[in-house]
């Protein structure tokens, strides 16, 4: 029987086709010289905030407080990013050991824009007696920095794109909200309103935190 007649048999043709497919698959999967097989995630796939160093510098936000101690209370373990430099911040650790006022706001919130200058003036008046920090509760960090620049607000602030602080303290989904935190990390009060002026802030801090400035 000739070779031509053998190849015409259906069974032999299927066997040859299978062998060809196996060889082709082996060649395709064989590591090439110099190929990267370490599984490192490409640089282009890493998530960034999209905010430039120039935008942060223009806002002039004060640095976030360094971690003073191990944080406790409902904010323990909560990590956000500092508006001044984009670096991660362990919020409870940064606030530990001193009373604090956290002001939850967003760039699109009108009452927030009215309240922020009062908070800045109060912070200057309070000095080192307590920490006053803004918490931007919206994913658009660039617009937050632009808004702060326009208002001339330089308070230390953090970006909380997932509104994790609001969830942690049980605040409603409205803005602005001010959270008064004791030195031990427990929550003294959640103020769901807009402060009228500096005197209003000072009176509330004195009543809820026992800090008179």
mmCIF file with all atom_site columns, C-alpha atoms in Angstrom:
data_model
loop_
_atom_site.group_PDB
_atom_site.id
_atom_site.type_symbol
_atom_site.label_atom_id
_atom_site.label_alt_id
_atom_site.label_comp_id
_atom_site.label_asym_id
_atom_site.label_entity_id
_atom_site.label_seq_id
_atom_site.pdbx_PDB_ins_code
_atom_site.Cartn_x
_atom_site.Cartn_y
_atom_site.Cartn_z
_atom_site.occupancy
_atom_site.B_iso_or_equiv
_atom_site.pdbx_formal_charge
_atom_site.auth_seq_id
_atom_site.auth_comp_id
_atom_site.auth_asym_id
_atom_site.auth_atom_id
_atom_site.pdbx_PDB_model_num
ATOM 1   C CA . UNK A 1 1   ? 0.000   0.000  0.000  1.00 0.00 ? 1   UNK A CA 1
ATOM 2   C CA . UNK A 1 2   ? 1.436   3.429  -0.971 1.00 0.00 ? 2   UNK A CA 1
ATOM 3   C CA . UNK A 1 3   ? 2.139   6.320  1.480  1.00 0.00 ? 3   UNK A CA 1
ATOM 4   C CA . UNK A 1 4   ? -0.484  8.416  -0.306 1.00 0.00 ? 4   UNK A CA 1
ATOM 5   C CA . UNK A 1 5   ? -3.184  5.854  0.338  1.00 0.00 ? 5   UNK A CA 1
ATOM 6   C CA . UNK A 1 6   ? -2.214  5.658  4.045  1.00 0.00 ? 6   UNK A CA 1
ATOM 7   C CA . UNK A 1 7   ? -2.599  9.388  4.524  1.00 0.00 ? 7   UNK A CA 1
ATOM 8   C CA . UNK A 1 8   ? -6.042  9.212  2.998  1.00 0.00 ? 8   UNK A CA 1
ATOM 9   C CA . UNK A 1 9   ? -7.257  7.032  5.851  1.00 0.00 ? 9   UNK A CA 1
ATOM 10  C CA . UNK A 1 10  ? -9.362  9.226  8.265  1.00 0.00 ? 10  UNK A CA 1
ATOM 11  C CA . UNK A 1 11  ? -7.860  7.752  11.453 1.00 0.00 ? 11  UNK A CA 1
ATOM 12  C CA . UNK A 1 12  ? -4.280  8.514  10.417 1.00 0.00 ? 12  UNK A CA 1
ATOM 13  C CA . UNK A 1 13  ? -5.160  12.063 9.366  1.00 0.00 ? 13  UNK A CA 1
ATOM 14  C CA . UNK A 1 14  ? -6.647  12.749 12.834 1.00 0.00 ? 14  UNK A CA 1
ATOM 15  C CA . UNK A 1 15  ? -3.529  11.378 14.561 1.00 0.00 ? 15  UNK A CA 1
ATOM 16  C CA . UNK A 1 16  ? -1.235  13.589 12.509 1.00 0.00 ? 16  UNK A CA 1
ATOM 17  C CA . UNK A 1 17  ? -3.416  16.644 13.185 1.00 0.00 ? 17  UNK A CA 1
ATOM 18  C CA . UNK A 1 18  ? -3.301  15.997 16.940 1.00 0.00 ? 18  UNK A CA 1
ATOM 19  C CA . UNK A 1 19  ? 0.503   15.669 16.881 1.00 0.00 ? 19  UNK A CA 1
ATOM 20  C CA . UNK A 1 20  ? 0.819   18.993 15.024 1.00 0.00 ? 20  UNK A CA 1
ATOM 21  C CA . UNK A 1 21  ? -1.413  20.766 17.578 1.00 0.00 ? 21  UNK A CA 1
ATOM 22  C CA . UNK A 1 22  ? 0.610   19.414 20.518 1.00 0.00 ? 22  UNK A CA 1
ATOM 23  C CA . UNK A 1 23  ? 3.895   20.571 18.975 1.00 0.00 ? 23  UNK A CA 1
ATOM 24  C CA . UNK A 1 24  ? 2.481   24.025 18.206 1.00 0.00 ? 24  UNK A CA 1
ATOM 25  C CA . UNK A 1 25  ? 1.183   24.453 21.780 1.00 0.00 ? 25  UNK A CA 1
ATOM 26  C CA . UNK A 1 26  ? 4.537   23.404 23.241 1.00 0.00 ? 26  UNK A CA 1
ATOM 27  C CA . UNK A 1 27  ? 6.405   25.934 21.124 1.00 0.00 ? 27  UNK A CA 1
ATOM 28  C CA . UNK A 1 28  ? 3.976   28.724 22.090 1.00 0.00 ? 28  UNK A CA 1
ATOM 29  C CA . UNK A 1 29  ? 4.328   28.048 25.821 1.00 0.00 ? 29  UNK A CA 1
ATOM 30  C CA . UNK A 1 30  ? 8.110   27.537 25.864 1.00 0.00 ? 30  UNK A CA 1
ATOM 31  C CA . UNK A 1 31  ? 9.820   30.422 27.785 1.00 0.00 ? 31  UNK A CA 1
ATOM 32  C CA . UNK A 1 32  ? 11.664  32.858 25.512 1.00 0.00 ? 32  UNK A CA 1
ATOM 33  C CA . UNK A 1 33  ? 15.144  33.988 26.419 1.00 0.00 ? 33  UNK A CA 1
ATOM 34  C CA . UNK A 1 34  ? 14.974  37.159 28.508 1.00 0.00 ? 34  UNK A CA 1
ATOM 35  C CA . UNK A 1 35  ? 11.236  36.898 29.157 1.00 0.00 ? 35  UNK A CA 1
ATOM 36  C CA . UNK A 1 36  ? 9.977   38.201 32.527 1.00 0.00 ? 36  UNK A CA 1
ATOM 37  C CA . UNK A 1 37  ? 8.347   35.282 34.338 1.00 0.00 ? 37  UNK A CA 1
ATOM 38  C CA . UNK A 1 38  ? 8.422   36.724 37.871 1.00 0.00 ? 38  UNK A CA 1
ATOM 39  C CA . UNK A 1 39  ? 4.773   37.842 37.888 1.00 0.00 ? 39  UNK A CA 1
ATOM 40  C CA . UNK A 1 40  ? 5.575   41.466 38.825 1.00 0.00 ? 40  UNK A CA 1
ATOM 41  C CA . UNK A 1 41  ? 2.613   43.779 38.196 1.00 0.00 ? 41  UNK A CA 1
ATOM 42  C CA . UNK A 1 42  ? 3.439   46.267 35.414 1.00 0.00 ? 42  UNK A CA 1
ATOM 43  C CA . UNK A 1 43  ? 3.916   49.862 36.529 1.00 0.00 ? 43  UNK A CA 1
ATOM 44  C CA . UNK A 1 44  ? 1.069   51.037 34.307 1.00 0.00 ? 44  UNK A CA 1
ATOM 45  C CA . UNK A 1 45  ? -1.461  48.901 36.210 1.00 0.00 ? 45  UNK A CA 1
ATOM 46  C CA . UNK A 1 46  ? -0.807  50.541 39.581 1.00 0.00 ? 46  UNK A CA 1
ATOM 47  C CA . UNK A 1 47  ? -3.495  52.944 40.746 1.00 0.00 ? 47  UNK A CA 1
ATOM 48  C CA . UNK A 1 48  ? -2.577  56.577 41.380 1.00 0.00 ? 48  UNK A CA 1
ATOM 49  C CA . UNK A 1 49  ? -4.597  59.520 42.635 1.00 0.00 ? 49  UNK A CA 1
ATOM 50  C CA . UNK A 1 50  ? -3.876  61.570 39.531 1.00 0.00 ? 50  UNK A CA 1
ATOM 51  C CA . UNK A 1 51  ? -2.834  64.556 41.668 1.00 0.00 ? 51  UNK A CA 1
ATOM 52  C CA . UNK A 1 52  ? 0.497   66.186 40.856 1.00 0.00 ? 52  UNK A CA 1
ATOM 53  C CA . UNK A 1 53  ? 3.064   67.435 43.344 1.00 0.00 ? 53  UNK A CA 1
ATOM 54  C CA . UNK A 1 54  ? 2.436   70.922 41.955 1.00 0.00 ? 54  UNK A CA 1
ATOM 55  C CA . UNK A 1 55  ? -1.262  70.770 42.850 1.00 0.00 ? 55  UNK A CA 1
ATOM 56  C CA . UNK A 1 56  ? -0.416  69.691 46.382 1.00 0.00 ? 56  UNK A CA 1
ATOM 57  C CA . UNK A 1 57  ? 2.164   72.446 46.738 1.00 0.00 ? 57  UNK A CA 1
ATOM 58  C CA . UNK A 1 58  ? -0.283  75.066 45.448 1.00 0.00 ? 58  UNK A CA 1
ATOM 59  C CA . UNK A 1 59  ? -2.845  74.085 48.089 1.00 0.00 ? 59  UNK A CA 1
ATOM 60  C CA . UNK A 1 60  ? -0.255  74.581 50.829 1.00 0.00 ? 60  UNK A CA 1
ATOM 61  C CA . UNK A 1 61  ? -1.902  72.118 53.190 1.00 0.00 ? 61  UNK A CA 1
ATOM 62  C CA . UNK A 1 62  ? -0.096  71.590 56.470 1.00 0.00 ? 62  UNK A CA 1
ATOM 63  C CA . UNK A 1 63  ? 1.513   68.172 57.007 1.00 0.00 ? 63  UNK A CA 1
ATOM 64  C CA . UNK A 1 64  ? -0.593  65.533 58.696 1.00 0.00 ? 64  UNK A CA 1
ATOM 65  C CA . UNK A 1 65  ? 0.328   64.765 62.324 1.00 0.00 ? 65  UNK A CA 1
ATOM 66  C CA . UNK A 1 66  ? 2.838   61.929 62.691 1.00 0.00 ? 66  UNK A CA 1
ATOM 67  C CA . UNK A 1 67  ? 1.705   58.767 64.437 1.00 0.00 ? 67  UNK A CA 1
ATOM 68  C CA . UNK A 1 68  ? 1.950   59.505 68.152 1.00 0.00 ? 68  UNK A CA 1
ATOM 69  C CA . UNK A 1 69  ? 0.931   56.107 69.509 1.00 0.00 ? 69  UNK A CA 1
ATOM 70  C CA . UNK A 1 70  ? -1.115  53.038 68.701 1.00 0.00 ? 70  UNK A CA 1
ATOM 71  C CA . UNK A 1 71  ? -4.589  54.220 67.793 1.00 0.00 ? 71  UNK A CA 1
ATOM 72  C CA . UNK A 1 72  ? -7.749  53.031 69.485 1.00 0.00 ? 72  UNK A CA 1
ATOM 73  C CA . UNK A 1 73  ? -11.481 53.619 69.284 1.00 0.00 ? 73  UNK A CA 1
ATOM 74  C CA . UNK A 1 74  ? -13.709 53.341 66.195 1.00 0.00 ? 74  UNK A CA 1
ATOM 75  C CA . UNK A 1 75  ? -11.061 54.925 63.942 1.00 0.00 ? 75  UNK A CA 1
ATOM 76  C CA . UNK A 1 76  ? -8.402  52.310 64.817 1.00 0.00 ? 76  UNK A CA 1
ATOM 77  C CA . UNK A 1 77  ? -6.897  50.678 61.745 1.00 0.00 ? 77  UNK A CA 1
ATOM 78  C CA . UNK A 1 78  ? -8.468  53.181 59.364 1.00 0.00 ? 78  UNK A CA 1
ATOM 79  C CA . UNK A 1 79  ? -5.985  54.359 56.726 1.00 0.00 ? 79  UNK A CA 1
ATOM 80  C CA . UNK A 1 80  ? -6.474  57.418 54.544 1.00 0.00 ? 80  UNK A CA 1
ATOM 81  C CA . UNK A 1 81  ? -4.068  59.575 52.513 1.00 0.00 ? 81  UNK A CA 1
ATOM 82  C CA . UNK A 1 82  ? -2.648  62.954 53.482 1.00 0.00 ? 82  UNK A CA 1
ATOM 83  C CA . UNK A 1 83  ? -3.600  65.839 51.198 1.00 0.00 ? 83  UNK A CA 1
ATOM 84  C CA . UNK A 1 84  ? -0.219  67.506 51.733 1.00 0.00 ? 84  UNK A CA 1
ATOM 85  C CA . UNK A 1 85  ? 1.870   64.713 50.236 1.00 0.00 ? 85  UNK A CA 1
ATOM 86  C CA . UNK A 1 86  ? -0.410  61.824 49.256 1.00 0.00 ? 86  UNK A CA 1
ATOM 87  C CA . UNK A 1 87  ? 1.188   59.497 51.794 1.00 0.00 ? 87  UNK A CA 1
ATOM 88  C CA . UNK A 1 88  ? -0.926  56.977 53.778 1.00 0.00 ? 88  UNK A CA 1
ATOM 89  C CA . UNK A 1 89  ? -2.019  57.986 57.273 1.00 0.00 ? 89  UNK A CA 1
ATOM 90  C CA . UNK A 1 90  ? -3.123  55.750 60.130 1.00 0.00 ? 90  UNK A CA 1
ATOM 91  C CA . UNK A 1 91  ? -5.770  58.187 61.318 1.00 0.00 ? 91  UNK A CA 1
ATOM 92  C CA . UNK A 1 92  ? -6.248  56.925 64.872 1.00 0.00 ? 92  UNK A CA 1
ATOM 93  C CA . UNK A 1 93  ? -2.486  56.788 65.458 1.00 0.00 ? 93  UNK A CA 1
ATOM 94  C CA . UNK A 1 94  ? -2.031  60.321 64.113 1.00 0.00 ? 94  UNK A CA 1
ATOM 95  C CA . UNK A 1 95  ? -4.719  61.652 66.478 1.00 0.00 ? 95  UNK A CA 1
ATOM 96  C CA . UNK A 1 96  ? -3.711  59.600 69.524 1.00 0.00 ? 96  UNK A CA 1
ATOM 97  C CA . UNK A 1 97  ? -2.964  61.432 72.767 1.00 0.00 ? 97  UNK A CA 1
ATOM 98  C CA . UNK A 1 98  ? -4.719  64.698 71.966 1.00 0.00 ? 98  UNK A CA 1
ATOM 99  C CA . UNK A 1 99  ? -8.366  65.755 71.506 1.00 0.00 ? 99  UNK A CA 1
ATOM 100 C CA . UNK A 1 100 ? -9.314  66.322 67.880 1.00 0.00 ? 100 UNK A CA 1
ATOM 101 C CA . UNK A 1 101 ? -11.960 67.865 65.656 1.00 0.00 ? 101 UNK A CA 1
ATOM 102 C CA . UNK A 1 102 ? -12.425 66.107 62.320 1.00 0.00 ? 102 UNK A CA 1
ATOM 103 C CA . UNK A 1 103 ? -14.436 68.062 59.772 1.00 0.00 ? 103 UNK A CA 1
ATOM 104 C CA . UNK A 1 104 ? -16.004 65.911 57.040 1.00 0.00 ? 104 UNK A CA 1
ATOM 105 C CA . UNK A 1 105 ? -16.560 67.920 53.867 1.00 0.00 ? 105 UNK A CA 1
ATOM 106 C CA . UNK A 1 106 ? -16.520 67.772 50.044 1.00 0.00 ? 106 UNK A CA 1
ATOM 107 C CA . UNK A 1 107 ? -15.522 70.178 47.302 1.00 0.00 ? 107 UNK A CA 1
ATOM 108 C CA . UNK A 1 108 ? -19.128 70.463 46.033 1.00 0.00 ? 108 UNK A CA 1
ATOM 109 C CA . UNK A 1 109 ? -20.639 71.265 49.459 1.00 0.00 ? 109 UNK A CA 1
ATOM 110 C CA . UNK A 1 110 ? -21.685 74.918 49.778 1.00 0.00 ? 110 UNK A CA 1
ATOM 111 C CA . UNK A 1 111 ? -22.110 74.997 53.582 1.00 0.00 ? 111 UNK A CA 1
ATOM 112 C CA . UNK A 1 112 ? -18.690 73.323 53.887 1.00 0.00 ? 112 UNK A CA 1
ATOM 113 C CA . UNK A 1 113 ? -17.083 76.231 52.043 1.00 0.00 ? 113 UNK A CA 1
ATOM 114 C CA . UNK A 1 114 ? -18.737 78.639 54.462 1.00 0.00 ? 114 UNK A CA 1
ATOM 115 C CA . UNK A 1 115 ? -17.631 76.664 57.513 1.00 0.00 ? 115 UNK A CA 1
ATOM 116 C CA . UNK A 1 116 ? -14.005 75.906 56.600 1.00 0.00 ? 116 UNK A CA 1
ATOM 117 C CA . UNK A 1 117 ? -12.667 79.446 57.158 1.00 0.00 ? 117 UNK A CA 1
ATOM 118 C CA . UNK A 1 118 ? -14.212 79.417 60.659 1.00 0.00 ? 118 UNK A CA 1
ATOM 119 C CA . UNK A 1 119 ? -12.438 76.129 61.362 1.00 0.00 ? 119 UNK A CA 1
ATOM 120 C CA . UNK A 1 120 ? -9.122  77.515 60.189 1.00 0.00 ? 120 UNK A CA 1
ATOM 121 C CA . UNK A 1 121 ? -9.490  80.561 62.433 1.00 0.00 ? 121 UNK A CA 1
ATOM 122 C CA . UNK A 1 122 ? -10.465 78.351 65.353 1.00 0.00 ? 122 UNK A CA 1
ATOM 123 C CA . UNK A 1 123 ? -7.449  76.081 64.770 1.00 0.00 ? 123 UNK A CA 1
ATOM 124 C CA . UNK A 1 124 ? -5.119  79.070 64.889 1.00 0.00 ? 124 UNK A CA 1
ATOM 125 C CA . UNK A 1 125 ? -6.756  80.156 68.127 1.00 0.00 ? 125 UNK A CA 1
ATOM 126 C CA . UNK A 1 126 ? -6.566  76.664 69.650 1.00 0.00 ? 126 UNK A CA 1
ATOM 127 C CA . UNK A 1 127 ? -2.886  76.133 68.827 1.00 0.00 ? 127 UNK A CA 1
ATOM 128 C CA . UNK A 1 128 ? -1.604  72.855 70.237 1.00 0.00 ? 128 UNK A CA 1
ATOM 129 C CA . UNK A 1 129 ? -4.575  72.286 72.548 1.00 0.00 ? 129 UNK A CA 1
ATOM 130 C CA . UNK A 1 130 ? -6.242  70.018 70.006 1.00 0.00 ? 130 UNK A CA 1
ATOM 131 C CA . UNK A 1 131 ? -5.905  68.787 66.434 1.00 0.00 ? 131 UNK A CA 1
ATOM 132 C CA . UNK A 1 132 ? -8.201  70.235 63.771 1.00 0.00 ? 132 UNK A CA 1
ATOM 133 C CA . UNK A 1 133 ? -8.193  68.212 60.557 1.00 0.00 ? 133 UNK A CA 1
ATOM 134 C CA . UNK A 1 134 ? -10.316 68.194 57.403 1.00 0.00 ? 134 UNK A CA 1
ATOM 135 C CA . UNK A 1 135 ? -11.547 64.929 55.901 1.00 0.00 ? 135 UNK A CA 1
ATOM 136 C CA . UNK A 1 136 ? -12.484 65.171 52.222 1.00 0.00 ? 136 UNK A CA 1
ATOM 137 C CA . UNK A 1 137 ? -15.268 62.636 51.785 1.00 0.00 ? 137 UNK A CA 1
ATOM 138 C CA . UNK A 1 138 ? -15.384 62.351 47.989 1.00 0.00 ? 138 UNK A CA 1
ATOM 139 C CA . UNK A 1 139 ? -13.170 60.503 45.464 1.00 0.00 ? 139 UNK A CA 1
ATOM 140 C CA . UNK A 1 140 ? -12.107 63.630 43.512 1.00 0.00 ? 140 UNK A CA 1
ATOM 141 C CA . UNK A 1 141 ? -8.976  64.654 45.391 1.00 0.00 ? 141 UNK A CA 1
ATOM 142 C CA . UNK A 1 142 ? -7.849  67.106 42.703 1.00 0.00 ? 142 UNK A CA 1
ATOM 143 C CA . UNK A 1 143 ? -11.032 69.153 43.064 1.00 0.00 ? 143 UNK A CA 1
ATOM 144 C CA . UNK A 1 144 ? -10.635 69.080 46.845 1.00 0.00 ? 144 UNK A CA 1
ATOM 145 C CA . UNK A 1 145 ? -7.164  70.612 46.579 1.00 0.00 ? 145 UNK A CA 1
ATOM 146 C CA . UNK A 1 146 ? -8.403  73.196 44.093 1.00 0.00 ? 146 UNK A CA 1
ATOM 147 C CA . UNK A 1 147 ? -11.251 74.158 46.424 1.00 0.00 ? 147 UNK A CA 1
ATOM 148 C CA . UNK A 1 148 ? -8.912  74.471 49.400 1.00 0.00 ? 148 UNK A CA 1
ATOM 149 C CA . UNK A 1 149 ? -6.552  76.618 47.333 1.00 0.00 ? 149 UNK A CA 1
ATOM 150 C CA . UNK A 1 150 ? -9.399  78.931 46.348 1.00 0.00 ? 150 UNK A CA 1
ATOM 151 C CA . UNK A 1 151 ? -10.585 79.251 49.943 1.00 0.00 ? 151 UNK A CA 1
ATOM 152 C CA . UNK A 1 152 ? -7.086  79.709 51.346 1.00 0.00 ? 152 UNK A CA 1
ATOM 153 C CA . UNK A 1 153 ? -7.524  76.780 53.737 1.00 0.00 ? 153 UNK A CA 1
ATOM 154 C CA . UNK A 1 154 ? -4.232  75.242 54.884 1.00 0.00 ? 154 UNK A CA 1
ATOM 155 C CA . UNK A 1 155 ? -5.451  72.998 57.707 1.00 0.00 ? 155 UNK A CA 1
ATOM 156 C CA . UNK A 1 156 ? -3.975  69.493 57.685 1.00 0.00 ? 156 UNK A CA 1
ATOM 157 C CA . UNK A 1 157 ? -6.344  67.258 55.774 1.00 0.00 ? 157 UNK A CA 1
ATOM 158 C CA . UNK A 1 158 ? -6.838  63.752 54.482 1.00 0.00 ? 158 UNK A CA 1
ATOM 159 C CA . UNK A 1 159 ? -8.526  62.222 51.462 1.00 0.00 ? 159 UNK A CA 1
ATOM 160 C CA . UNK A 1 160 ? -11.235 59.693 52.393 1.00 0.00 ? 160 UNK A CA 1
ATOM 161 C CA . UNK A 1 161 ? -12.556 58.630 48.991 1.00 0.00 ? 161 UNK A CA 1
ATOM 162 C CA . UNK A 1 162 ? -14.748 55.833 50.400 1.00 0.00 ? 162 UNK A CA 1
ATOM 163 C CA . UNK A 1 163 ? -16.178 57.921 53.279 1.00 0.00 ? 163 UNK A CA 1
ATOM 164 C CA . UNK A 1 164 ? -14.724 55.374 55.706 1.00 0.00 ? 164 UNK A CA 1
ATOM 165 C CA . UNK A 1 165 ? -14.540 57.899 58.554 1.00 0.00 ? 165 UNK A CA 1
ATOM 166 C CA . UNK A 1 166 ? -18.227 58.670 58.236 1.00 0.00 ? 166 UNK A CA 1
ATOM 167 C CA . UNK A 1 167 ? -19.062 54.966 58.339 1.00 0.00 ? 167 UNK A CA 1
ATOM 168 C CA . UNK A 1 168 ? -16.755 54.314 61.300 1.00 0.00 ? 168 UNK A CA 1
ATOM 169 C CA . UNK A 1 169 ? -18.388 56.946 63.497 1.00 0.00 ? 169 UNK A CA 1
ATOM 170 C CA . UNK A 1 170 ? -21.933 56.208 62.330 1.00 0.00 ? 170 UNK A CA 1
ATOM 171 C CA . UNK A 1 171 ? -22.561 59.634 60.807 1.00 0.00 ? 171 UNK A CA 1
ATOM 172 C CA . UNK A 1 172 ? -25.365 60.106 58.263 1.00 0.00 ? 172 UNK A CA 1
ATOM 173 C CA . UNK A 1 173 ? -24.654 60.621 54.571 1.00 0.00 ? 173 UNK A CA 1
ATOM 174 C CA . UNK A 1 174 ? -24.795 64.415 54.715 1.00 0.00 ? 174 UNK A CA 1
ATOM 175 C CA . UNK A 1 175 ? -22.132 67.137 54.842 1.00 0.00 ? 175 UNK A CA 1
ATOM 176 C CA . UNK A 1 176 ? -20.674 68.891 56.668 1.00 0.00 ? 176 UNK A CA 1
ATOM 177 C CA . UNK A 1 177 ? -20.215 66.739 59.748 1.00 0.00 ? 177 UNK A CA 1
ATOM 178 C CA . UNK A 1 178 ? -17.771 67.420 62.578 1.00 0.00 ? 178 UNK A CA 1
ATOM 179 C CA . UNK A 1 179 ? -16.494 64.566 64.732 1.00 0.00 ? 179 UNK A CA 1
ATOM 180 C CA . UNK A 1 180 ? -15.124 65.403 68.171 1.00 0.00 ? 180 UNK A CA 1
ATOM 181 C CA . UNK A 1 181 ? -12.580 62.785 69.252 1.00 0.00 ? 181 UNK A CA 1
ATOM 182 C CA . UNK A 1 182 ? -11.214 62.376 72.780 1.00 0.00 ? 182 UNK A CA 1
ATOM 183 C CA . UNK A 1 183 ? -7.512  61.859 73.416 1.00 0.00 ? 183 UNK A CA 1
ATOM 184 C CA . UNK A 1 184 ? -8.132  58.127 74.006 1.00 0.00 ? 184 UNK A CA 1
ATOM 185 C CA . UNK A 1 185 ? -9.738  57.715 70.577 1.00 0.00 ? 185 UNK A CA 1
ATOM 186 C CA . UNK A 1 186 ? -13.349 57.491 71.724 1.00 0.00 ? 186 UNK A CA 1
ATOM 187 C CA . UNK A 1 187 ? -15.940 59.697 70.055 1.00 0.00 ? 187 UNK A CA 1
ATOM 188 C CA . UNK A 1 188 ? -17.320 62.512 72.204 1.00 0.00 ? 188 UNK A CA 1
ATOM 189 C CA . UNK A 1 189 ? -19.820 63.852 69.688 1.00 0.00 ? 189 UNK A CA 1
ATOM 190 C CA . UNK A 1 190 ? -20.862 63.771 66.039 1.00 0.00 ? 190 UNK A CA 1
ATOM 191 C CA . UNK A 1 191 ? -22.102 67.225 65.060 1.00 0.00 ? 191 UNK A CA 1
ATOM 192 C CA . UNK A 1 192 ? -24.378 66.965 62.018 1.00 0.00 ? 192 UNK A CA 1
ATOM 193 C CA . UNK A 1 193 ? -24.644 70.669 61.273 1.00 0.00 ? 193 UNK A CA 1
ATOM 194 C CA . UNK A 1 194 ? -22.747 73.686 60.013 1.00 0.00 ? 194 UNK A CA 1
ATOM 195 C CA . UNK A 1 195 ? -20.933 75.734 62.653 1.00 0.00 ? 195 UNK A CA 1
ATOM 196 C CA . UNK A 1 196 ? -22.166 79.324 62.609 1.00 0.00 ? 196 UNK A CA 1
ATOM 197 C CA . UNK A 1 197 ? -18.863 80.947 63.554 1.00 0.00 ? 197 UNK A CA 1
ATOM 198 C CA . UNK A 1 198 ? -15.667 80.547 65.565 1.00 0.00 ? 198 UNK A CA 1
ATOM 199 C CA . UNK A 1 199 ? -17.496 81.123 68.862 1.00 0.00 ? 199 UNK A CA 1
ATOM 200 C CA . UNK A 1 200 ? -19.902 78.297 68.021 1.00 0.00 ? 200 UNK A CA 1
ATOM 201 C CA . UNK A 1 201 ? -16.985 75.932 67.418 1.00 0.00 ? 201 UNK A CA 1
ATOM 202 C CA . UNK A 1 202 ? -15.249 76.989 70.644 1.00 0.00 ? 202 UNK A CA 1
ATOM 203 C CA . UNK A 1 203 ? -18.408 76.543 72.715 1.00 0.00 ? 203 UNK A CA 1
ATOM 204 C CA . UNK A 1 204 ? -19.042 73.085 71.249 1.00 0.00 ? 204 UNK A CA 1
ATOM 205 C CA . UNK A 1 205 ? -15.462 71.930 71.779 1.00 0.00 ? 205 UNK A CA 1
ATOM 206 C CA . UNK A 1 206 ? -15.562 73.178 75.372 1.00 0.00 ? 206 UNK A CA 1
ATOM 207 C CA . UNK A 1 207 ? -18.868 71.434 76.101 1.00 0.00 ? 207 UNK A CA 1
ATOM 208 C CA . UNK A 1 208 ? -18.079 68.120 74.387 1.00 0.00 ? 208 UNK A CA 1
ATOM 209 C CA . UNK A 1 209 ? -14.332 67.762 74.876 1.00 0.00 ? 209 UNK A CA 1
ATOM 210 C CA . UNK A 1 210 ? -13.696 69.922 77.914 1.00 0.00 ? 210 UNK A CA 1
ATOM 211 C CA . UNK A 1 211 ? -11.099 71.943 75.989 1.00 0.00 ? 211 UNK A CA 1
ATOM 212 C CA . UNK A 1 212 ? -11.425 75.694 76.446 1.00 0.00 ? 212 UNK A CA 1
ATOM 213 C CA . UNK A 1 213 ? -9.562  77.908 73.989 1.00 0.00 ? 213 UNK A CA 1
#
